[in-house]
Tab-separated table of C-alpha atoms and ligand atoms in Angstrom:
chain	number	residue	atom	x	y	z
A	78	MET	CA	77.872	204.856	73.136
A	79	ALA	CA	77.835	202.107	74.795
A	80	LEU	CA	81.623	201.462	76.499
A	81	TYR	CA	83.090	197.541	76.332
A	82	GLN	CA	84.749	196.876	79.085
A	83	ALA	CA	84.740	193.910	82.305
A	84	THR	CA	86.409	194.055	85.518
A	85	ALA	CA	87.158	190.542	87.280
A	86	SER	CA	89.252	189.460	90.482
A	87	ALA	CA	90.565	185.897	90.431
A	88	PRO	CA	92.309	183.934	93.568
A	89	VAL	CA	95.409	183.061	95.059
A	90	ASN	CA	95.643	178.854	94.950
A	91	ILE	CA	98.768	176.760	97.003
A	92	ALA	CA	98.838	173.384	96.272
A	93	CYS	CA	98.609	170.533	98.379
A	94	ILE	CA	100.102	168.205	95.406
A	95	LYS	CA	103.223	170.605	93.521
A	96	TYR	CA	103.213	171.121	90.186
A	97	TRP	CA	106.903	170.879	89.662
A	98	GLY	CA	107.899	169.996	85.627
A	99	LYS	CA	106.115	170.304	82.096
A	100	ARG	CA	106.068	168.050	79.623
A	101	ASP	CA	105.450	170.726	76.721
A	102	THR	CA	106.668	173.748	77.967
A	103	ALA	CA	105.291	175.601	74.982
A	104	LEU	CA	101.663	174.230	75.645
A	105	ILE	CA	102.973	174.332	79.515
A	106	LEU	CA	101.576	170.874	79.734
A	107	PRO	CA	102.343	169.212	83.291
A	108	THR	CA	104.601	165.783	84.364
A	109	ASN	CA	102.041	165.459	86.805
A	110	SER	CA	98.183	166.128	87.734
A	111	SER	CA	98.520	168.756	90.867
A	112	LEU	CA	96.295	169.907	93.662
A	113	SER	CA	95.572	172.951	95.008
A	114	VAL	CA	93.208	175.010	97.785
A	115	THR	CA	92.069	178.466	96.859
A	116	LEU	CA	92.246	181.082	99.100
A	117	SER	CA	89.985	183.934	100.126
A	118	GLN	CA	89.526	186.600	97.916
A	119	ASP	CA	88.700	188.814	100.591
A	120	HIS	CA	92.512	189.042	101.471
A	121	LEU	CA	94.150	187.775	98.303
A	122	ARG	CA	93.400	189.082	94.913
A	123	SER	CA	94.112	190.027	91.850
A	124	THR	CA	91.835	192.225	89.862
A	125	THR	CA	91.732	193.193	86.534
A	126	SER	CA	89.910	195.116	83.879
A	127	SER	CA	89.885	195.036	80.089
A	128	ARG	CA	88.003	197.353	77.623
A	129	ALA	CA	87.660	196.899	74.135
A	130	ASP	CA	87.289	199.353	71.720
A	131	ALA	CA	87.788	200.196	68.113
A	132	SER	CA	89.232	203.435	68.739
A	133	PHE	CA	92.313	202.708	70.316
A	134	ALA	CA	95.282	203.012	69.048
A	135	GLN	CA	96.415	199.727	67.386
A	136	GLY	CA	97.633	197.305	69.566
A	137	ASP	CA	96.828	195.934	73.076
A	138	ARG	CA	98.000	197.392	75.998
A	139	LEU	CA	98.960	195.981	79.695
A	140	TRP	CA	99.494	197.910	83.084
A	141	LEU	CA	100.391	195.810	86.148
A	142	ASN	CA	99.920	197.909	89.453
A	143	GLY	CA	100.553	200.737	87.453
A	144	LYS	CA	103.208	200.360	85.229
A	145	GLU	CA	102.606	199.321	81.335
A	146	GLU	CA	104.299	195.917	80.726
A	147	GLU	CA	105.559	195.109	77.262
A	148	ILE	CA	102.899	192.691	75.300
A	149	LYS	CA	105.743	190.493	73.471
A	150	ALA	CA	104.814	189.052	70.453
A	151	GLY	CA	104.271	185.152	70.896
A	152	GLY	CA	104.658	185.331	74.374
A	153	ARG	CA	102.571	183.826	77.393
A	154	THR	CA	100.020	187.293	77.450
A	155	ALA	CA	99.654	187.229	73.685
A	156	THR	CA	99.131	183.455	73.588
A	157	CYS	CA	96.217	184.598	75.769
A	158	LEU	CA	94.693	186.923	74.609
A	159	ALA	CA	94.816	185.201	70.575
A	160	ALA	CA	92.974	182.144	72.340
A	161	LEU	CA	90.589	184.937	73.755
A	162	ARG	CA	89.837	186.393	70.377
A	163	LYS	CA	89.687	183.300	68.611
A	164	TRP	CA	86.281	182.407	71.015
A	165	ARG	CA	85.637	185.384	70.832
A	166	LYS	CA	84.935	185.500	67.143
A	167	GLU	CA	83.148	182.519	66.547
A	168	VAL	CA	80.350	184.352	68.829
A	169	GLU	CA	80.343	187.316	66.610
A	170	GLU	CA	80.119	184.888	63.027
A	171	GLY	CA	77.096	183.118	65.852
A	172	ASP	CA	75.431	186.429	65.694
A	173	ALA	CA	76.081	189.361	63.433
A	174	SER	CA	74.616	191.166	65.454
A	175	GLU	CA	77.513	190.999	67.991
A	176	PRO	CA	79.814	193.813	67.972
A	177	LYS	CA	82.974	193.062	66.138
A	178	MET	CA	85.455	193.503	69.777
A	179	SER	CA	87.371	190.513	68.350
A	180	GLU	CA	89.277	192.705	65.936
A	181	TRP	CA	90.029	195.959	68.017
A	182	PRO	CA	92.435	197.026	70.358
A	183	LEU	CA	92.412	196.483	73.978
A	184	ARG	CA	93.435	197.906	76.829
A	185	ILE	CA	93.919	196.171	80.245
A	186	ALA	CA	94.357	196.959	83.472
A	187	SER	CA	95.641	194.483	86.767
A	188	TYR	CA	96.563	195.531	90.297
A	189	ASN	CA	97.481	192.619	93.427
A	190	ASN	CA	96.490	193.798	96.721
A	191	PHE	CA	99.411	192.237	98.269
A	192	PRO	CA	102.724	193.370	97.743
A	193	THR	CA	105.091	191.789	94.917
A	194	ALA	CA	107.927	191.277	96.912
A	195	ALA	CA	105.312	189.370	99.862
A	196	GLY	CA	106.963	186.818	97.619
A	197	LEU	CA	103.359	185.441	97.259
A	198	ALA	CA	102.969	183.942	92.834
A	199	SER	CA	100.855	186.425	91.591
A	200	SER	CA	101.225	185.052	88.478
A	201	ALA	CA	98.369	182.462	88.914
A	202	SER	CA	95.636	184.702	90.406
A	203	GLY	CA	97.490	187.847	87.166
A	204	LEU	CA	96.599	185.537	84.520
A	205	ALA	CA	93.361	183.734	86.024
A	206	ALA	CA	92.010	187.938	86.422
A	207	LEU	CA	92.614	188.653	82.946
A	208	VAL	CA	91.520	185.268	81.305
A	209	ALA	CA	88.115	186.112	83.474
A	210	SER	CA	88.391	189.788	82.467
A	211	VAL	CA	88.232	189.710	79.173
A	212	SER	CA	86.153	186.339	78.870
A	213	GLN	CA	83.735	188.179	80.581
A	214	LEU	CA	84.055	190.858	78.410
A	215	TYR	CA	83.868	189.057	74.850
A	216	GLN	CA	80.776	187.412	76.541
A	217	LEU	CA	82.273	184.113	76.009
A	218	PRO	CA	80.555	180.951	76.370
A	219	GLN	CA	83.154	178.860	77.535
A	220	THR	CA	82.990	177.141	80.982
A	221	PRO	CA	85.642	177.295	83.775
A	222	SER	CA	87.700	174.329	83.142
A	223	GLU	CA	87.980	175.465	78.702
A	224	LEU	CA	89.179	179.176	80.583
A	225	SER	CA	91.501	177.532	82.290
A	226	LEU	CA	93.001	176.173	79.512
A	227	ILE	CA	93.815	178.986	78.372
A	228	ALA	CA	94.987	180.167	81.847
A	229	ARG	CA	97.222	177.562	81.765
A	230	GLN	CA	99.542	178.283	78.550
A	231	GLY	CA	99.396	181.838	80.615
A	232	SER	CA	101.261	180.917	83.963
A	233	GLY	CA	100.726	176.992	84.885
A	234	SER	CA	99.204	177.051	88.207
A	235	ALA	CA	97.091	179.559	87.078
A	236	CYS	CA	94.037	177.353	85.959
A	237	ARG	CA	93.510	176.290	89.316
A	238	SER	CA	92.510	179.499	90.042
A	239	LEU	CA	89.562	179.997	87.585
A	240	PHE	CA	87.766	177.882	90.926
A	241	GLY	CA	87.149	178.379	94.005
A	242	GLY	CA	87.317	175.489	96.866
A	243	PHE	CA	89.259	172.239	96.038
A	244	VAL	CA	90.798	172.252	92.578
A	245	ALA	CA	92.666	169.401	90.609
A	246	TRP	CA	94.970	170.167	87.252
A	247	ARG	CA	94.476	167.209	85.402
A	248	MET	CA	97.558	166.413	83.727
A	249	GLY	CA	95.949	165.145	80.811
A	250	ALA	CA	97.117	162.613	77.871
A	251	ARG	CA	96.252	164.569	74.221
A	252	ASP	CA	99.729	166.583	72.989
A	253	ASP	CA	97.504	169.256	71.878
A	254	GLY	CA	96.841	169.833	75.499
A	255	ALA	CA	93.020	169.950	74.962
A	256	ASP	CA	93.039	167.899	78.118
A	257	SER	CA	95.107	169.518	80.313
A	258	LEU	CA	92.803	171.568	82.479
A	259	ALA	CA	91.626	172.568	85.961
A	260	VAL	CA	88.305	170.725	87.434
A	261	GLN	CA	86.985	171.574	91.556
A	262	VAL	CA	87.068	168.441	93.597
A	263	ALA	CA	84.276	170.402	95.856
A	264	PRO	CA	83.725	173.845	96.489
A	265	ARG	CA	84.978	176.033	100.043
A	266	GLU	CA	80.990	175.340	101.217
A	267	HIS	CA	82.087	171.214	101.574
A	268	TRP	CA	85.339	172.584	103.905
A	269	PRO	CA	84.727	176.048	104.807
A	270	GLU	CA	86.562	175.372	108.950
A	271	MET	CA	89.516	174.721	106.587
A	272	HIS	CA	91.491	177.647	107.329
A	273	ALA	CA	95.661	178.768	105.878
A	274	LEU	CA	97.697	181.272	107.945
A	275	ILE	CA	100.822	182.462	105.560
A	276	CYS	CA	103.929	183.314	106.628
A	277	VAL	CA	106.137	186.032	104.911
A	278	VAL	CA	109.786	184.939	105.118
A	279	SER	CA	111.877	187.621	104.816
A	280	ASP	CA	114.391	186.794	102.078
A	281	ALA	CA	117.499	188.921	101.240
A	282	LYS	CA	118.111	186.997	98.040
A	283	LYS	CA	116.352	186.342	94.754
A	284	GLY	CA	115.582	182.145	94.064
A	285	THR	CA	115.586	180.549	91.433
A	286	SER	CA	112.416	180.784	89.050
A	287	SER	CA	110.573	178.131	89.204
A	288	THR	CA	110.012	178.731	85.669
A	289	SER	CA	113.770	177.428	85.099
A	290	GLY	CA	114.047	175.883	88.017
A	291	MET	CA	111.428	173.515	87.060
A	292	GLN	CA	113.148	172.035	84.034
A	293	LYS	CA	116.197	172.110	85.111
A	294	THR	CA	114.889	169.699	87.669
A	295	VAL	CA	113.042	167.278	84.562
A	296	ALA	CA	116.595	167.733	83.027
A	297	THR	CA	118.316	166.014	85.411
A	298	SER	CA	116.813	164.613	88.294
A	299	THR	CA	116.579	161.078	89.097
A	300	LEU	CA	114.596	161.543	92.098
A	301	LEU	CA	111.546	163.450	90.170
A	302	GLN	CA	111.516	159.971	87.709
A	303	HIS	CA	110.703	158.564	91.070
A	304	ARG	CA	108.134	161.152	92.054
A	305	ILE	CA	106.311	161.596	89.414
A	306	LYS	CA	105.589	157.831	88.566
A	307	HIS	CA	105.467	156.153	91.906
A	308	VAL	CA	104.613	159.112	94.511
A	309	VAL	CA	102.300	161.777	92.450
A	310	PRO	CA	98.937	159.556	91.238
A	311	GLN	CA	98.757	157.474	94.461
A	312	ARG	CA	98.999	160.889	96.768
A	313	MET	CA	96.270	162.402	94.742
A	314	ASP	CA	93.944	159.840	94.779
A	315	GLU	CA	94.377	159.903	98.527
A	316	ILE	CA	93.978	163.593	99.336
A	317	GLU	CA	90.670	163.388	96.916
A	318	ARG	CA	89.311	160.893	99.456
A	319	ALA	CA	90.858	162.758	101.948
A	320	ILE	CA	88.928	165.698	101.168
A	321	ALA	CA	85.382	164.085	99.759
A	322	GLU	CA	85.432	162.536	103.854
A	323	ARG	CA	86.894	166.026	105.019
A	324	ASP	CA	89.514	163.762	106.946
A	325	PHE	CA	92.182	166.207	108.413
A	326	ASP	CA	94.528	163.873	109.004
A	327	ALA	CA	94.887	162.562	105.765
A	328	PHE	CA	94.697	166.135	104.099
A	329	ALA	CA	97.541	166.904	106.433
A	330	LYS	CA	99.865	164.830	106.337
A	331	LEU	CA	99.606	164.255	102.497
A	332	THR	CA	100.415	168.159	102.313
A	333	MET	CA	103.331	167.935	104.164
A	334	ARG	CA	104.776	164.818	102.831
A	335	ASP	CA	104.274	166.417	99.610
A	336	SER	CA	105.757	169.670	99.731
A	337	ASN	CA	109.017	167.983	101.356
A	338	SER	CA	109.053	165.542	98.570
A	339	PHE	CA	108.900	168.652	96.482
A	340	HIS	CA	111.695	170.451	97.457
A	341	ALA	CA	113.847	166.819	97.668
A	342	VAL	CA	113.196	166.970	93.942
A	343	CYS	CA	115.023	170.764	94.574
A	344	LEU	CA	117.558	169.663	96.318
A	345	ASP	CA	118.163	166.923	93.823
A	346	THR	CA	118.396	169.375	90.755
A	347	GLU	CA	121.750	169.889	89.539
A	348	PRO	CA	123.208	172.747	90.991
A	349	PRO	CA	120.769	171.916	93.263
A	350	ILE	CA	117.294	174.666	94.126
A	351	PHE	CA	117.046	175.742	98.015
A	352	TYR	CA	113.981	177.459	98.046
A	353	LEU	CA	113.662	176.742	102.033
A	354	ASN	CA	115.872	178.790	104.353
A	355	ASP	CA	116.208	178.543	108.168
A	356	VAL	CA	112.957	180.176	109.437
A	357	SER	CA	111.650	177.551	107.120
A	358	ARG	CA	112.818	174.622	108.641
A	359	ALA	CA	112.412	176.346	112.197
A	360	ILE	CA	108.719	176.351	110.820
A	361	ILE	CA	108.301	173.189	109.940
A	362	ALA	CA	110.311	172.023	113.175
A	363	VAL	CA	107.180	174.182	114.902
A	364	VAL	CA	104.523	172.611	113.547
A	365	GLU	CA	105.902	169.227	113.456
A	366	GLU	CA	106.577	169.479	116.969
A	367	LEU	CA	102.717	171.102	117.327
A	368	ASN	CA	101.382	166.987	116.264
A	369	ARG	CA	103.865	164.776	117.491
A	370	ALA	CA	103.099	166.289	120.865
A	371	SER	CA	98.579	166.299	119.467
A	372	VAL	CA	98.744	163.202	118.609
A	373	ALA	CA	101.151	161.383	121.962
A	374	GLN	CA	98.044	163.343	123.773
A	375	GLY	CA	95.211	161.051	121.561
A	376	ASN	CA	93.994	163.414	119.277
A	377	GLY	CA	94.898	164.324	115.464
A	378	LEU	CA	97.410	166.359	113.358
A	379	VAL	CA	97.068	170.062	114.540
A	380	ALA	CA	97.904	171.303	111.174
A	381	ALA	CA	99.964	170.970	107.419
A	382	TYR	CA	102.772	173.259	106.306
A	383	THR	CA	103.279	173.413	102.825
A	384	PHE	CA	106.177	175.311	100.928
A	385	ASP	CA	106.301	176.716	97.311
A	386	ALA	CA	108.617	178.143	95.522
A	387	GLY	CA	109.713	180.297	98.292
A	388	PRO	CA	110.803	180.730	101.942
A	389	ASN	CA	107.495	181.315	102.512
A	390	ALA	CA	104.946	178.941	104.714
A	391	VAL	CA	101.562	178.792	104.513
A	392	ILE	CA	100.179	176.786	107.174
A	393	TYR	CA	96.789	174.973	107.188
A	394	THR	CA	94.282	174.236	109.666
A	395	LEU	CA	91.265	173.643	110.662
A	396	GLU	CA	89.161	176.730	112.348
A	397	ALA	CA	88.652	175.813	115.854
A	398	ASN	CA	93.258	175.022	115.572
A	399	MET	CA	93.873	178.831	114.282
A	400	PRO	CA	94.476	180.758	117.438
A	401	LEU	CA	96.846	178.262	118.774
A	402	ILE	CA	98.500	178.097	115.808
A	403	VAL	CA	99.036	181.870	115.411
A	404	ASN	CA	99.913	182.312	119.003
A	405	THR	CA	102.526	179.568	118.322
A	406	ILE	CA	103.741	181.459	115.196
A	407	ASN	CA	103.618	184.796	117.474
A	408	GLU	CA	105.706	183.584	120.128
A	409	TYR	CA	108.707	182.269	117.980
A	410	PHE	CA	108.397	183.877	115.336
A	411	PRO	CA	107.921	187.754	116.335
A	412	GLN	CA	106.808	190.171	113.396
A	413	THR	CA	107.303	194.058	112.426
A	414	GLN	CA	103.733	194.553	112.036
A	415	ALA	CA	101.269	193.527	114.540
A	416	PHE	CA	98.718	190.823	113.150
A	417	PRO	CA	95.715	191.813	112.087
A	418	ASP	CA	93.763	189.619	113.067
A	419	PRO	CA	90.082	189.628	110.846
A	420	PHE	CA	88.265	187.084	112.212
A	421	LYS	CA	88.794	187.830	115.328
A	422	MET	CA	89.823	185.145	116.983
A	423	LEU	CA	92.591	184.986	119.547
A	424	ASP	CA	91.057	186.076	122.636
A	425	LYS	CA	88.267	183.899	122.659
A	426	ALA	CA	89.767	180.207	121.794
A	427	HIS	CA	92.335	178.216	123.024
A	428	ILE	CA	95.653	178.714	122.559
A	429	ALA	CA	97.115	176.121	125.088
A	430	LYS	CA	100.168	174.385	123.381
A	431	PRO	CA	99.167	170.180	123.692
A	432	GLU	CA	100.541	168.387	126.571
A	433	GLY	CA	104.445	167.656	126.449
A	434	PHE	CA	104.825	169.959	123.495
A	435	ASN	CA	108.783	170.224	123.242
A	436	PRO	CA	110.072	174.351	123.331
A	437	ALA	CA	113.979	173.500	122.761
A	438	VAL	CA	112.917	172.494	118.889
A	439	VAL	CA	112.870	176.077	118.156
A	440	ARG	CA	116.143	177.689	118.527
A	441	GLU	CA	116.145	179.666	122.580
A	442	GLY	CA	114.463	182.893	122.789
A	443	GLY	CA	113.236	182.231	119.593
A	444	TRP	CA	113.818	184.305	116.194
A	445	GLU	CA	114.871	187.901	115.650
A	446	LYS	CA	111.968	189.864	114.751
A	447	GLY	CA	110.807	190.432	111.727
A	448	ALA	CA	112.592	186.741	111.054
A	449	VAL	CA	108.609	186.385	109.888
A	450	SER	CA	107.730	189.951	108.651
A	451	ARG	CA	104.076	189.399	108.874
A	452	LEU	CA	101.430	186.882	108.791
A	453	ILE	CA	97.971	187.032	106.706
A	454	HIS	CA	94.990	184.395	107.885
A	455	THR	CA	92.794	183.552	105.501
A	456	THR	CA	90.569	180.433	104.770
A	457	VAL	CA	89.571	178.500	101.504
A	458	GLY	CA	88.094	180.541	98.721
A	459	ASP	CA	85.120	180.829	95.774
A	460	GLY	CA	86.408	181.379	91.977
A	461	PRO	CA	86.509	184.547	90.125
A	462	ARG	CA	83.954	187.484	90.073
A	463	ARG	CA	82.668	189.618	88.124
A	464	LEU	CA	82.736	193.109	89.651
A	465	GLY	CA	80.801	196.601	88.539
A	466	ASP	CA	81.849	199.299	86.942
A	467	GLU	CA	82.174	201.696	89.586
A	468	GLU	CA	85.348	199.049	90.311
A	469	SER	CA	87.223	199.502	87.038
A	470	LEU	CA	90.995	200.373	86.991
A	471	LEU	CA	90.760	202.181	83.676
A	472	ASN	CA	89.876	205.648	83.052
A	473	GLU	CA	87.599	207.058	80.671
A	474	SER	CA	90.717	207.151	77.883
A	475	GLY	CA	91.811	203.850	79.278
A	476	GLU	CA	94.723	204.680	81.072
A	477	PRO	CA	94.886	203.275	84.219
A	478	LYS	CA	93.292	205.117	86.718
A	479	THR	CA	95.598	206.509	89.858
A	480	LEU	CA	94.918	204.381	92.730
A	481	ALA	CA	94.466	206.002	96.059
B	66	LIG	C1	102.294	160.822	86.055
B	66	LIG	O1	102.961	161.009	85.371
B	66	LIG	C2	103.722	159.606	85.287
B	66	LIG	C3	104.955	159.344	84.206
B	66	LIG	O2	104.554	160.530	83.260
B	66	LIG	C4	102.845	158.817	84.804
B	66	LIG	O3	103.018	157.479	84.629
B	66	LIG	C5	101.085	158.421	85.341
B	66	LIG	O4	100.276	158.334	85.475
B	66	LIG	C6	100.790	160.296	85.817
B	66	LIG	N1	100.365	160.032	86.813
B	66	LIG	C7	99.229	160.884	87.329
B	66	LIG	C8	97.680	160.637	88.093
B	66	LIG	O5	99.659	162.326	87.921
B	67	LIG	C1	94.010	208.720	82.514
B	67	LIG	O1	95.333	208.252	83.201
B	67	LIG	C2	96.123	208.617	82.801
B	67	LIG	C3	97.260	208.407	83.055
B	67	LIG	O2	97.338	207.139	83.810
B	67	LIG	C4	96.245	210.286	81.926
B	67	LIG	O3	97.739	210.983	81.973
B	67	LIG	C5	95.408	210.348	82.005
B	67	LIG	O4	95.150	211.976	81.193
B	67	LIG	C6	93.972	210.184	82.119
B	67	LIG	N1	92.619	210.461	81.522
B	67	LIG	C7	91.737	210.604	81.663
B	67	LIG	C8	90.193	211.048	81.116
B	67	LIG	O5	91.394	210.860	83.355
């Protein structure tokens, strides 16, 4: 008997123009558009297997990293699965020979290859992998942009993980959200020199969740109103131009300013939300000083930092400057885990800081070991991948395999 199953992986995306605030919380419609870079699945990915079988006991079941999660009726996962089933039903209605998978229970297993404790947003890649996997299982004809409408309802920024490269989430104008979707602004091949370094910053306390933080900002921040009316629309145009022209200076300036604008509206929220900590701010100081010294030498900016709803820094830089960035971060923020250097670049390229770099911007002697626990070096990457059955996360009985 045929086995109806599919396995897909999906990438993490890190925004340069941040999404912060919903105009409709049920449909997850943003107050503004946003733009992100998709990171390579060679380093960070969510993988999801799904299977439909008429013989499964009633009710869908889902496992995340081997642990069963309840699919709450009316919750976000249930909403996504209902929307995917509706499109599957259209396929079945168009061709009577198609198996009636839309009526069968689903078994879904998902796995993130990075620790949730690392504080990297796993919901975006996870939801994108779920939508990619079930849409492959159902053999849906919809485009990635159309599928992004469903991923968006699972977790807003997940819609951007349905594409590789440089991706915009267009806010749309309609009340039903039918035009609030992701589009690719440029493929990764357009600017493959774009690399990223994730600095995992240890933080004992649990920050405000982005879902609740965001709506507190919408309800109380006057600065957010200025941001959405006068700042973001213009920045979206400018960053798309910077990407089209591969203008790193403009890209870096916009990315850093938008990260700072986002954290400013968090601070302007009542009660205030703090996502950055002292280590995050020290990383900002180091990157700002590298840039200042480089520009003073008549050269361009070397890197751009950006921070989401947590203390981890993501530093975008062009490939040629990555050895300098890694060495500088290593010098001031020694890690507990040795840097794996996946691109073998540390020993062969220039690492000298620009002349005039002022080491006093960071506290003397640098930070204690482990303030940054690890570094992940990656690049701009591709969109969801279709994987073979041999990579399935489900065993014969439709339960998660125990991963070695
Ligand atoms: C952003 O949001 C504001 C207020 O809702 C709106 O006036 C503006 O047109 C939006 N534009 C973009 C491109 O995000
Ligand atoms: C599938 O995995 C579950 C637990 O993850 C286990 O209990 C079950 O026996 C497995 N079934 C097969 C056929 O391997």
